[in-house]
Coordinates of C-alpha atoms in Angstrom, one line a residue:
Chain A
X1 CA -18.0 47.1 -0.4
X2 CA -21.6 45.6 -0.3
X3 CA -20.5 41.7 0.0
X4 CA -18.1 41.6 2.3
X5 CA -15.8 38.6 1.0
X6 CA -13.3 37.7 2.7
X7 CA -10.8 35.9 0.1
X8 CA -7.2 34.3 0.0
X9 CA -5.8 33.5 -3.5
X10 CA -3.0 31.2 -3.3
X11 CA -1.4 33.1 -0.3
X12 CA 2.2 32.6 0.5
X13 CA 4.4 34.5 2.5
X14 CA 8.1 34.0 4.1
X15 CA 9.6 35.4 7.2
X16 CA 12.8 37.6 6.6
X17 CA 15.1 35.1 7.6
X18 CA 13.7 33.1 4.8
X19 CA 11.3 30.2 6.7
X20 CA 8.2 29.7 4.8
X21 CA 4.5 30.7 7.0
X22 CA 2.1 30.3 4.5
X23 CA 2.0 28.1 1.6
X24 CA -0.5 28.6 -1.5
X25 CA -3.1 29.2 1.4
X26 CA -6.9 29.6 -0.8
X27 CA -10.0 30.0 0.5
X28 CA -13.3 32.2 0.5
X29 CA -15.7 33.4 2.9
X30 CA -18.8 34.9 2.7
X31 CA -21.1 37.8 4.4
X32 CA -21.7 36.7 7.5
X33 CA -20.3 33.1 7.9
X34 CA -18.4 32.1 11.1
X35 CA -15.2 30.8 10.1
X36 CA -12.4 29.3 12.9
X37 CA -9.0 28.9 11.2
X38 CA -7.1 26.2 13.6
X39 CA -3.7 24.8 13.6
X40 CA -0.5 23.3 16.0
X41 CA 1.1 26.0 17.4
X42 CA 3.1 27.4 14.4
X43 CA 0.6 26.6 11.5
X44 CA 0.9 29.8 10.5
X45 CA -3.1 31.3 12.2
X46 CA -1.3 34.3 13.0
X47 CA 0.8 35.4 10.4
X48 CA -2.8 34.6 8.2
X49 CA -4.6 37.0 10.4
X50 CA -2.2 39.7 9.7
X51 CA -2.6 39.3 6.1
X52 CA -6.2 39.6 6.3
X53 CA -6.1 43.4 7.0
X54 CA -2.7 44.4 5.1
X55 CA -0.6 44.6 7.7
X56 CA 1.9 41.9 6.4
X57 CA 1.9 42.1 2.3
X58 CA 2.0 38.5 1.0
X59 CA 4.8 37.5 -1.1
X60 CA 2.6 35.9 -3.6
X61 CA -0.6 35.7 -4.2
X62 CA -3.5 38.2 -3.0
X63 CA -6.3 38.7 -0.2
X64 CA -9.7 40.2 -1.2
X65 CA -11.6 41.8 1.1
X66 CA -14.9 43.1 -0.7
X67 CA -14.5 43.4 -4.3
X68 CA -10.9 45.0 -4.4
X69 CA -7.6 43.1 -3.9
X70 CA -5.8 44.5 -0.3
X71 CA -2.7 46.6 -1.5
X72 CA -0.9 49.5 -0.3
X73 CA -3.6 52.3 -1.6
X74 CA -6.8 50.7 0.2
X75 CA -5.0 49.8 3.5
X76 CA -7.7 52.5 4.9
X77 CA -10.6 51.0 3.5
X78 CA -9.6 47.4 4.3
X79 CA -8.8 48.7 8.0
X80 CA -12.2 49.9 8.6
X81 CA -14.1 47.2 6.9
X82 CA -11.8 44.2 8.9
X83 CA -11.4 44.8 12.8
X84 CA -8.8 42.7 14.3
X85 CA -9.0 41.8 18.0
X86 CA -5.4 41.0 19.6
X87 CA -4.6 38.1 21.8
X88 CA -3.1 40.5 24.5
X89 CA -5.5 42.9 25.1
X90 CA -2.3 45.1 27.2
X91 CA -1.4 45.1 23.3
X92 CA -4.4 46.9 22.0
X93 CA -5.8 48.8 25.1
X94 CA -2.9 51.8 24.9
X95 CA -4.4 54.7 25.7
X96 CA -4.7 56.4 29.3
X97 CA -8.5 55.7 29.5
X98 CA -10.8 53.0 28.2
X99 CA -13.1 55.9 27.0
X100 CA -9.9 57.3 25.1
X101 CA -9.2 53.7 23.9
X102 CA -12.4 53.1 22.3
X103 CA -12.5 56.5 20.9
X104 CA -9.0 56.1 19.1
X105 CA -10.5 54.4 16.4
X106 CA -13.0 56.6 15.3
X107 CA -11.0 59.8 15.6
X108 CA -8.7 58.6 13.2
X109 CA -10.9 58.2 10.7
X110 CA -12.1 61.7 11.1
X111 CA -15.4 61.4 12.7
X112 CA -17.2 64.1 14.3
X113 CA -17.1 64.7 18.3
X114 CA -20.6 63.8 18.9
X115 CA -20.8 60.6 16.7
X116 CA -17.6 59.6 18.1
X117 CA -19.1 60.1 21.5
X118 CA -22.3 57.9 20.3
X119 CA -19.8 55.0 18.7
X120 CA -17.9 54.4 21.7
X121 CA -21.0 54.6 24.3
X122 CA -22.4 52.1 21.8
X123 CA -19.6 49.7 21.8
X124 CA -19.2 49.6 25.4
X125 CA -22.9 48.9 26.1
X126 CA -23.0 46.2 23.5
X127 CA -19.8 44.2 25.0
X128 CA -21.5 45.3 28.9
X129 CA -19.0 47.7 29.6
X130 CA -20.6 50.8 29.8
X131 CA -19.5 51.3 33.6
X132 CA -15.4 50.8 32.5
X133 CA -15.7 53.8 30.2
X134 CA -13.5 56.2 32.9
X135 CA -11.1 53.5 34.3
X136 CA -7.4 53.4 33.4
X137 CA -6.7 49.8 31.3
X138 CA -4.4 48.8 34.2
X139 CA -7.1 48.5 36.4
X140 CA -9.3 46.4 34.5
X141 CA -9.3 42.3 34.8
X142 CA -8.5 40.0 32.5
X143 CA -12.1 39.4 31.1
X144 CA -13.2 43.3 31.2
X145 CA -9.8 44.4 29.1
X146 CA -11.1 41.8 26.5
X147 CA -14.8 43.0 26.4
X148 CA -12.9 46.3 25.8
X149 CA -10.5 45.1 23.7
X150 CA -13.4 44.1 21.2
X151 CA -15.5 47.4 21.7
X152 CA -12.5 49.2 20.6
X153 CA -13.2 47.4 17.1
X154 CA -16.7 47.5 17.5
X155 CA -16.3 51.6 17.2
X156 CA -15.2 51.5 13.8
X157 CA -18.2 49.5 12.5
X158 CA -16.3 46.8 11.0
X159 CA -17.8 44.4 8.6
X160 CA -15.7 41.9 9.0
X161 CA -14.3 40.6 12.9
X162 CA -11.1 38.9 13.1
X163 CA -10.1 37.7 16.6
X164 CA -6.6 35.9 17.7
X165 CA -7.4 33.7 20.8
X166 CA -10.2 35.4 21.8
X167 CA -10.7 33.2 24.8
X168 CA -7.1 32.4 25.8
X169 CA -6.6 33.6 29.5
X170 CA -9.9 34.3 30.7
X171 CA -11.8 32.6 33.3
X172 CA -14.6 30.1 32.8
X173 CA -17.4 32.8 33.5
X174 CA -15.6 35.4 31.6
X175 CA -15.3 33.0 28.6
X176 CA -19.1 32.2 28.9
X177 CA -19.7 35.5 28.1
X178 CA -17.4 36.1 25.7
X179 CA -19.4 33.0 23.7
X180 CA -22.5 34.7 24.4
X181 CA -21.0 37.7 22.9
X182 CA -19.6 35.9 19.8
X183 CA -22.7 34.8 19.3
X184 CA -25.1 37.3 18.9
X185 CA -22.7 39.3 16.3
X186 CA -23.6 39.0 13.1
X187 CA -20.4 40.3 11.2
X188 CA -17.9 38.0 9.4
X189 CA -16.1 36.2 12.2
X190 CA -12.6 34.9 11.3
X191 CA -11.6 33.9 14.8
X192 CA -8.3 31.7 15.6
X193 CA -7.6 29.3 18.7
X194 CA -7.1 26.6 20.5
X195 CA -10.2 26.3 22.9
X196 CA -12.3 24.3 20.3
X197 CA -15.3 23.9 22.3
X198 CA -15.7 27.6 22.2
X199 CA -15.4 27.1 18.1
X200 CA -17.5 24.5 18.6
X201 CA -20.2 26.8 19.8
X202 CA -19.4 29.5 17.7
X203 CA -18.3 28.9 14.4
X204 CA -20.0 26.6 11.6
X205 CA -17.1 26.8 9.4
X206 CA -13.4 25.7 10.1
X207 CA -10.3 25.9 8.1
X208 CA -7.5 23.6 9.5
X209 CA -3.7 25.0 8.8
X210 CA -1.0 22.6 8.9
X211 CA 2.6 23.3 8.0
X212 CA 1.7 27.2 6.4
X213 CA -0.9 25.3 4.0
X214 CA -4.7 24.5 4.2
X215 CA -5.1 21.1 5.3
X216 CA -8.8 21.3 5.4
X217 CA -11.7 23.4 5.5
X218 CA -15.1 22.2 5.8
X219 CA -18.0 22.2 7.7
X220 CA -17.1 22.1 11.2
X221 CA -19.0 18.7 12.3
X222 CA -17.6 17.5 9.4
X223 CA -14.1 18.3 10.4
X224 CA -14.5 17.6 14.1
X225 CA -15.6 14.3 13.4
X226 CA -12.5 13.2 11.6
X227 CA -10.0 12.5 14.2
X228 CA -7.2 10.8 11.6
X229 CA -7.3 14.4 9.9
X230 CA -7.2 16.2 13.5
X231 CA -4.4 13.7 14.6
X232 CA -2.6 14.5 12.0
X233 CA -2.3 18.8 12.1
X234 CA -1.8 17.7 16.0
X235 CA -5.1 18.5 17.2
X236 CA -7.7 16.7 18.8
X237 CA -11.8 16.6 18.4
X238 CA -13.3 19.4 21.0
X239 CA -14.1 17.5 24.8
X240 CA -17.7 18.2 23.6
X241 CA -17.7 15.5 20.8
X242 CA -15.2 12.8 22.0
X243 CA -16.6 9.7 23.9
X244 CA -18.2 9.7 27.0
X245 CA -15.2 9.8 29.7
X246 CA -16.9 7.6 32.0
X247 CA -17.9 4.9 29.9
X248 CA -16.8 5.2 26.3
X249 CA -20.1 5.7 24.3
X250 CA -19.7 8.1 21.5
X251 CA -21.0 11.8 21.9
X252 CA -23.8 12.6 19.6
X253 CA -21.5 15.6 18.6
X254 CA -22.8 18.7 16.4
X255 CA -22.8 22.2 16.8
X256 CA -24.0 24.2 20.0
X257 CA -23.2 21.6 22.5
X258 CA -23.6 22.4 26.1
X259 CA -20.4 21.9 28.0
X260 CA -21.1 18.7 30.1
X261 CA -23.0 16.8 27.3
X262 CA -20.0 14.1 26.6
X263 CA -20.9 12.8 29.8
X264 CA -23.9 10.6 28.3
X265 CA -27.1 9.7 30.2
X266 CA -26.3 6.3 31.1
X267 CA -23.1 7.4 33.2
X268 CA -25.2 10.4 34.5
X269 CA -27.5 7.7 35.6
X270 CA -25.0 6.4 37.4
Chain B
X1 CA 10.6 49.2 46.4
X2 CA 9.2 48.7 42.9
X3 CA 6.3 47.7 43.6
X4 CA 5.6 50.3 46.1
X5 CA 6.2 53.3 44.0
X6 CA 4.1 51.6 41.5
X7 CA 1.4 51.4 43.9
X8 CA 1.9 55.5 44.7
X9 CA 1.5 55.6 41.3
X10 CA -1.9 54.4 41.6
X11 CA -2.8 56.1 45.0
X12 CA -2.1 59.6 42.8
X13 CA -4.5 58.3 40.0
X14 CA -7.2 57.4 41.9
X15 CA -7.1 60.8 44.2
X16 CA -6.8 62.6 40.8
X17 CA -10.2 61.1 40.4
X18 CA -12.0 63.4 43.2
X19 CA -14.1 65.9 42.4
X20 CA -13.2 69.7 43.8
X21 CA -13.2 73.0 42.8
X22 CA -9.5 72.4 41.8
X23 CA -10.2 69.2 40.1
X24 CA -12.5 70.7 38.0
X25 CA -10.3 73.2 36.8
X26 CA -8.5 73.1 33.5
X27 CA -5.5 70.6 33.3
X28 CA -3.7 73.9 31.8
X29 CA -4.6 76.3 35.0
X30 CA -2.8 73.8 37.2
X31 CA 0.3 72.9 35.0
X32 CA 1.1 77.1 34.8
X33 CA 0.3 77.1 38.6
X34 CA 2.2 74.9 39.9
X35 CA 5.2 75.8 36.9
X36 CA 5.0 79.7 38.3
X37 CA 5.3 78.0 42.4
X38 CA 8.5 75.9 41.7
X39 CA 9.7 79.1 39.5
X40 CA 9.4 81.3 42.8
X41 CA 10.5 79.1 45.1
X42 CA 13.5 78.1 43.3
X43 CA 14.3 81.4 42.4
X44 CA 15.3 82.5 46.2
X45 CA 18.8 83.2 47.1
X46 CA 20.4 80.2 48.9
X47 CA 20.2 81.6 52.0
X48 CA 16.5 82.4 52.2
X49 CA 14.9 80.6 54.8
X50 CA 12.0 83.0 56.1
X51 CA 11.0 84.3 53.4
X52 CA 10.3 81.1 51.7
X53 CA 7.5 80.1 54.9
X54 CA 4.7 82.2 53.4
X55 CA 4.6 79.7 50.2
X56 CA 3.3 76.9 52.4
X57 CA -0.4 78.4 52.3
X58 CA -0.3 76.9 48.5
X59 CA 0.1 73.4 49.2
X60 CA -1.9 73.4 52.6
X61 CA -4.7 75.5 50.6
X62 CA -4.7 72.9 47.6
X63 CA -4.6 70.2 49.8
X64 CA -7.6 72.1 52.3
X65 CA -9.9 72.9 49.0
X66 CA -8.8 69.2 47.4
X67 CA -9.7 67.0 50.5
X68 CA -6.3 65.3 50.2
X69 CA -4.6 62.9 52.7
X70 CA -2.2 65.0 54.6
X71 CA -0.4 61.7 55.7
X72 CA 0.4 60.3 52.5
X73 CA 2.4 63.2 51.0
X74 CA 3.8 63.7 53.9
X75 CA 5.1 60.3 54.0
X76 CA 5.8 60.7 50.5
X77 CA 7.9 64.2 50.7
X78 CA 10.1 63.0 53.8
X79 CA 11.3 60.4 51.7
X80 CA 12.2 62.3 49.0
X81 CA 13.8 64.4 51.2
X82 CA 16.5 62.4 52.1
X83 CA 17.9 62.9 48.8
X84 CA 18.0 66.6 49.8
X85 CA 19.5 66.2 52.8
X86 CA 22.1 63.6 50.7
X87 CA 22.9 66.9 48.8
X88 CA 22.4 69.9 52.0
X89 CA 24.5 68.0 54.6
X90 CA 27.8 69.3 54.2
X91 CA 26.9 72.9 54.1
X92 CA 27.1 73.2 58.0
X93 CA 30.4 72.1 57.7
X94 CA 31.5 74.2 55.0
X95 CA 30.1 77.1 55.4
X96 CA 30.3 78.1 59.2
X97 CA 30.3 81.5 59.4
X98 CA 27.1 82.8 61.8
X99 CA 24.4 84.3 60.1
X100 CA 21.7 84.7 62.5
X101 CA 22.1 85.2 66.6
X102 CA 18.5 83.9 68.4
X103 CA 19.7 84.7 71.7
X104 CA 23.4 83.2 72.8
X105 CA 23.0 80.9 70.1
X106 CA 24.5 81.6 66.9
X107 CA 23.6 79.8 63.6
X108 CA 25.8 79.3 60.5
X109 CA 25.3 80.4 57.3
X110 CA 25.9 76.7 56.6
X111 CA 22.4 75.9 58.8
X112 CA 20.3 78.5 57.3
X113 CA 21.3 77.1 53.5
X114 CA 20.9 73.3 54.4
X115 CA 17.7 74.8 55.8
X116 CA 16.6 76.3 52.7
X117 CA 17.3 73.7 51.0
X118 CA 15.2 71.1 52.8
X119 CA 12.1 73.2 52.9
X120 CA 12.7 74.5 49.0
X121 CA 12.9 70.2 48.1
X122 CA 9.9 70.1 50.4
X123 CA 7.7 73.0 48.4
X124 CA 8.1 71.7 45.1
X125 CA 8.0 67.9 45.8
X126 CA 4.7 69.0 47.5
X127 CA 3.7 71.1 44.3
X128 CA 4.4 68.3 42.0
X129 CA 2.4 65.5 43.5
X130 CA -0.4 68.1 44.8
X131 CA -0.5 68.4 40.6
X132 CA -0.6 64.9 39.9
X133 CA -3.3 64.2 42.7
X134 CA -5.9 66.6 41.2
X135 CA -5.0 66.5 38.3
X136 CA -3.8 62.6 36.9
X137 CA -0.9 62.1 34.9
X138 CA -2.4 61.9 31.3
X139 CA -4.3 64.9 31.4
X140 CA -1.1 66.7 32.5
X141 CA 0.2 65.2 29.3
X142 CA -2.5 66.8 27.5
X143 CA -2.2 70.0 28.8
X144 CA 1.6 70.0 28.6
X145 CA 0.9 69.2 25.0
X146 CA -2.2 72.1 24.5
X147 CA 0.9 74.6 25.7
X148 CA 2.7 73.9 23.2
X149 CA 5.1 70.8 24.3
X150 CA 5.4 68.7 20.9
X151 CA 3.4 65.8 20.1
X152 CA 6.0 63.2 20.0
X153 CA 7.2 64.1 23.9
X154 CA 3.4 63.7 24.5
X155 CA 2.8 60.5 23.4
X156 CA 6.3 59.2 25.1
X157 CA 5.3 60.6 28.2
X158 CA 1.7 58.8 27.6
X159 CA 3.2 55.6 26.5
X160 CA 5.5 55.8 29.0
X161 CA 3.0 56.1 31.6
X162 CA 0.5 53.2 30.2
X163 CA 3.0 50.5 30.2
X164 CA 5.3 51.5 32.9
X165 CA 2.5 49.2 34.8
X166 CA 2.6 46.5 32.2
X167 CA 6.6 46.0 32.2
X168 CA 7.1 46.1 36.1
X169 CA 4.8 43.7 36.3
X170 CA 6.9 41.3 33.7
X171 CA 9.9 42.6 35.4
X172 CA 8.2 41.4 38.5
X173 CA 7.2 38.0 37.4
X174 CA 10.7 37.1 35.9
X175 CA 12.1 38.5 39.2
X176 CA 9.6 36.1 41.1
X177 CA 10.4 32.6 38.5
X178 CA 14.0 33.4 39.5
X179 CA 13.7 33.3 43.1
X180 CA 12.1 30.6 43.3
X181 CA 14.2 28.7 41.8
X182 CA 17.3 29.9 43.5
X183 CA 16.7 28.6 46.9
X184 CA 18.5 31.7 48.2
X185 CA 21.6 31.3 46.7
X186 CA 21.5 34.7 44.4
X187 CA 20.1 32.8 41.4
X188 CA 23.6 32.8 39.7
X189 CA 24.0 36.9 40.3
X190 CA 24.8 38.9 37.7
X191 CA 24.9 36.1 34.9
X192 CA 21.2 35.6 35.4
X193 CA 20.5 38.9 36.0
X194 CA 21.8 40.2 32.2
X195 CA 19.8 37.3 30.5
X196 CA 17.0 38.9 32.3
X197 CA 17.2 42.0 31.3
X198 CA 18.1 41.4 27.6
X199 CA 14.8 39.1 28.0
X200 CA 12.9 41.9 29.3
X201 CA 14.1 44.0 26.5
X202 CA 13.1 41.9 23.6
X203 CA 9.6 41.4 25.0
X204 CA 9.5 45.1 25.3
X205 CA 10.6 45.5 22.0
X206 CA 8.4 42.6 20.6
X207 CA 5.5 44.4 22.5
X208 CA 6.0 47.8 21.0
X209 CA 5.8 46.2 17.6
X210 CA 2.5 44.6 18.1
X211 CA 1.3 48.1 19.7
X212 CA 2.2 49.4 16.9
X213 CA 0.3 46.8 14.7
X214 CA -2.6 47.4 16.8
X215 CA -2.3 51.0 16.3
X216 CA -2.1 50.6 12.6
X217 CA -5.2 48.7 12.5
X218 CA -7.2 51.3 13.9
X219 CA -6.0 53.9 11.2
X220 CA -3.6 55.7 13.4
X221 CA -1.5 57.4 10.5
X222 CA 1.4 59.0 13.0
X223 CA -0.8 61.6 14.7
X224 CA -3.1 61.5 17.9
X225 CA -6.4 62.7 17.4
X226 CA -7.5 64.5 20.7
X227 CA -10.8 64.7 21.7
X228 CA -9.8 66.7 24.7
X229 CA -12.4 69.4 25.4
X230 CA -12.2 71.0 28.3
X231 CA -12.5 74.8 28.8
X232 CA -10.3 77.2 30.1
X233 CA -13.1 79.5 32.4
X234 CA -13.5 82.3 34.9
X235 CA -12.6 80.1 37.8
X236 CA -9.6 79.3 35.7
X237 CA -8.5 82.4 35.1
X238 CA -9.0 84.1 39.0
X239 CA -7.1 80.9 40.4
X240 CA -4.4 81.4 38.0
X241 CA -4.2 85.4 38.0
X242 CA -4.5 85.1 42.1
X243 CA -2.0 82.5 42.8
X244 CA 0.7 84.1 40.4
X245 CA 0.0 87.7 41.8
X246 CA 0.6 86.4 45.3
X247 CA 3.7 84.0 44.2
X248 CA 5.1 87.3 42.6
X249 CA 4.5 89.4 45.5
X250 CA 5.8 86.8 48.0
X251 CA 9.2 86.7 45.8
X252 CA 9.6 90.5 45.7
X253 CA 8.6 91.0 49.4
X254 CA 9.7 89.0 52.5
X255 CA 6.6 89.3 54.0
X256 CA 7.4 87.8 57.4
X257 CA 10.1 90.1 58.1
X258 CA 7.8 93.2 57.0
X259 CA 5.3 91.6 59.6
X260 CA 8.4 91.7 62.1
X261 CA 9.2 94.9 61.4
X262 CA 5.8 96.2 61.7
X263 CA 5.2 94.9 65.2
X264 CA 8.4 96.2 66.2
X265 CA 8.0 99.6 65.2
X266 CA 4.1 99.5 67.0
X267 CA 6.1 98.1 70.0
X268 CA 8.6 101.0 70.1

């Protein structure tokens, strides 16, 4: 798989009890493009992400990851090349040590002792968590079970991330550094959520899901700055590109904001 | 209550992270150990009382070599022991018949087996935690599994142990949104109380499934991959030849009435 593609051909799947999640959902991404897939609650992010590494089959339609279409014989293949972060890290971190945790991954796809040794200590240094290795998940906070949560992936040497809510839960530091993080990856990032500032600063891409279909997808300054559109799939523009709160002037908006930078210079002045 | 055992639960964890000769030893050494003390101890007839005294030097030794807390298994045991006592206490009464004369006083059979009882609960409760407190619960699942125990008990007892945390604490929090909203009153009893655990099931249930996804996705195919590698050694092998030679020795002979006998016959 030497372009990793991440493709959705007219993707549409139904619950068992019949309600329609995804509708004729298309789109493509490329090597290395930081894509945010945002929606209402219900749009349908999830039950995308599960597609993305086989876990759900679609009822019609297919997902490409690479150059092969995801079905039941390359579920391996497609499970190495996408890693897939969990909301609820208690979800993913299951075994009785974080070392153990990390390590799960590439024991199952048959590594030898001493590489697996040298992917976990890797993954845990690159997400700063090096010093958790020995500790129980239970005794972790909210912030270090998600830096784990991600080494775990990291282990397998994905080429393509996928993250639900990667940010949901965690405390303004902790999600600082999760950005930072985010950043300085340079898979494919699919990541889903509701904490568009983050996607603001992360992502230059966004798909917008509304009602199981794709509403939009676009260039995210592009989408951010059309608030009928956002309105609409019940979303709003990120704080960092709406007006000034103090006195109403329009935020330069764009990519890589800082935080504060809707408060413009003539209220600052103030 | 809950959360208390919960947080004994914890205490044994992080003891089981010391470092002493008998944490260092293999997971295995101490499982067989501690298997072959509660054998021998519970092996005794019911009325054994002295006999049963000499197998105090294993937990006071562990706990000596280990640089455990006395206090808190001691806390822990007497607790425990109530159940014992629950189960011992009507022995004096049924079985009266005198066993033992010290003096004018005469002791029922009854006693000395309500006795035996208490001090056999003691022993083992002792061994048991003395095990988890050097040892920690999940490598005790690994060595019950390296001896043979089969992989799917394993991995309950694992699971088991990883989210028993995770679901007190949801049992907690429901437990705490109820009473705060029921101003003392019971909360609607057991009405509530039903919804709440059905709720607490589904969650469970939902949970599990989305463990199981996240299992999936990082090719688990049905079987645990161990990476486990610790060595049984010399050490391993004289603490578990010693301690089973002496365990067999003290079951086959009461050792402090061959002391008594001894010093009578030098008195004589």
């Amino acid at each position: 798989m030497s372009h990793h593609i991440v493709a959705a051909r007219q993707l549409s799947f139904s619950y068992p009890d019949g309600t329609p999640a995804l509708k004729e959902v298309s789109f493509c991404i490329h090597h290395g493009e930081s894509v945010a897939v945002i929606g209402a609650n219900g749009a349908g992010k999830s039950t995308l992400l599960l597609h993305l590494n086989g876990y759900l089959a679609p009822a019609a339609g297919q997902v490409q990851i690479g150059e092969a279409a995801v079905t039941r014989h390359n579920l391996d293949e497609v499970r190495r090349t996408v890693g897939m972060v969990f909301q609820n890290p208690d979800d993913q971190l299951f075994m009785p040590t974080v070392y153990d945790d990390v390590a799960f991954g590439p024991l199952n796809l048959g590594r030898a002792p001493d590489e697996v040794e040298r992917s976990v200590r890797t993954a845990l240094a690159s997400v700063g968590a090096a010093h958790l290795a020995d500790k129980p998940p239970y005794r972790l906070s909210g912030g270090e079970k998600k830096r784990v949560a991600i080494a775990t992936v990291l282990a397998m040497d994905p080429a393509i991330l996928v993250m639900d809510e990667p940010t949901a839960g965690l405390d303004p530091f902790s999600r600082r550094e999760l950005i930072g993080l985010l950043q300085a990856f340079n898979h494919t990032r699919i990541i889903t959520s509701h904490d568009l500032d983050m996607v603001a600063e992360v992502c230059q891409r966004v798909i917008v899901l509304h009602e199981g279909g794709v509403r939009a997808d676009g260039p995210l300054r592009e989408i951010f700055a059309d608030a009928q559109l956002l309105h609409d799939c019940r979303l709003e523009p990120p704080l960092s590109m709406q007006s000034c709160v103090n006195c109403g002037t329009p935020a330069t908006g764009g990519n890589h904001l800082k935080q504060n930078d809707y408060v413009c210079a003539s209220a600052e002045a103030t | 209550m809950i959360d208390n055992s919960i947080m004994d639960f914890r205490q044994l964890d992080l003891l089981a992270g010391g470092d002493s000769v008998i944490h260092r030893l293999d997971p295995r050494t101490k499982v067989l150990v501690t298997l072959a003390f509660i054998i021998a101890v519970v092996s005794f007839d019911r009325y054994a009382l002295g006999a049963l005294l000499p197998f105090v030097l294993f937990p006071v030794a562990t706990m000596a070599i280990a640089n455990l807390p006395v206090g808190f298994f001691a806390a822990k045991v007497m607790l425990v022991s109530l159940v014992a006592v629950a189960i011992g206490i009507f022995n004096p009464l049924l079985d009266s018949q005198v066993l033992v004369r010290i003096g004018n006083v005469g002791i029922s059979a009854g006693w000395v087996s309500f006795g035996s009882i208490i001090l056999r609960s003691a022993l083992t409760i002792t061994a048991a935690l003395l095990l988890t407190a050097t040892t920690g619960f999940s490598a005790i699942c690994q060595a019950l599994g390296r001896l043979g125990m089969p992989e799917v008990f394993v991995r309950q007892l694992q699971f088991m142990y990883r989210y028993l945390f995770v679901l007190t604490e949801e049992a907690q929090r429901m437990a705490r949104a109820r009473e705060l909203r029921s101003f003392g009153k019971g909360g609607q009893g057991i009405r509530a109380l039903s919804s709440m655990v059905g709720h607490l099931l589904l969650r469970t249930w939902e949970r599990a499934e989305r463990i199981h996804i996240a299992m999936r996705c990082r090719g688990f195919n049905g079987r645990m991959a161990a990476s486990c590698s610790t060595g049984f050694g010399l050490v391993d092998l004289l603490f578990l030849l010693g301690w089973i030679t002496l365990f067999t020795l003290l079951r086959l002979y009461d050792l402090p009435r061959l002391i008594g006998d001894t010093i009578m016959t030098l008195t004589l």
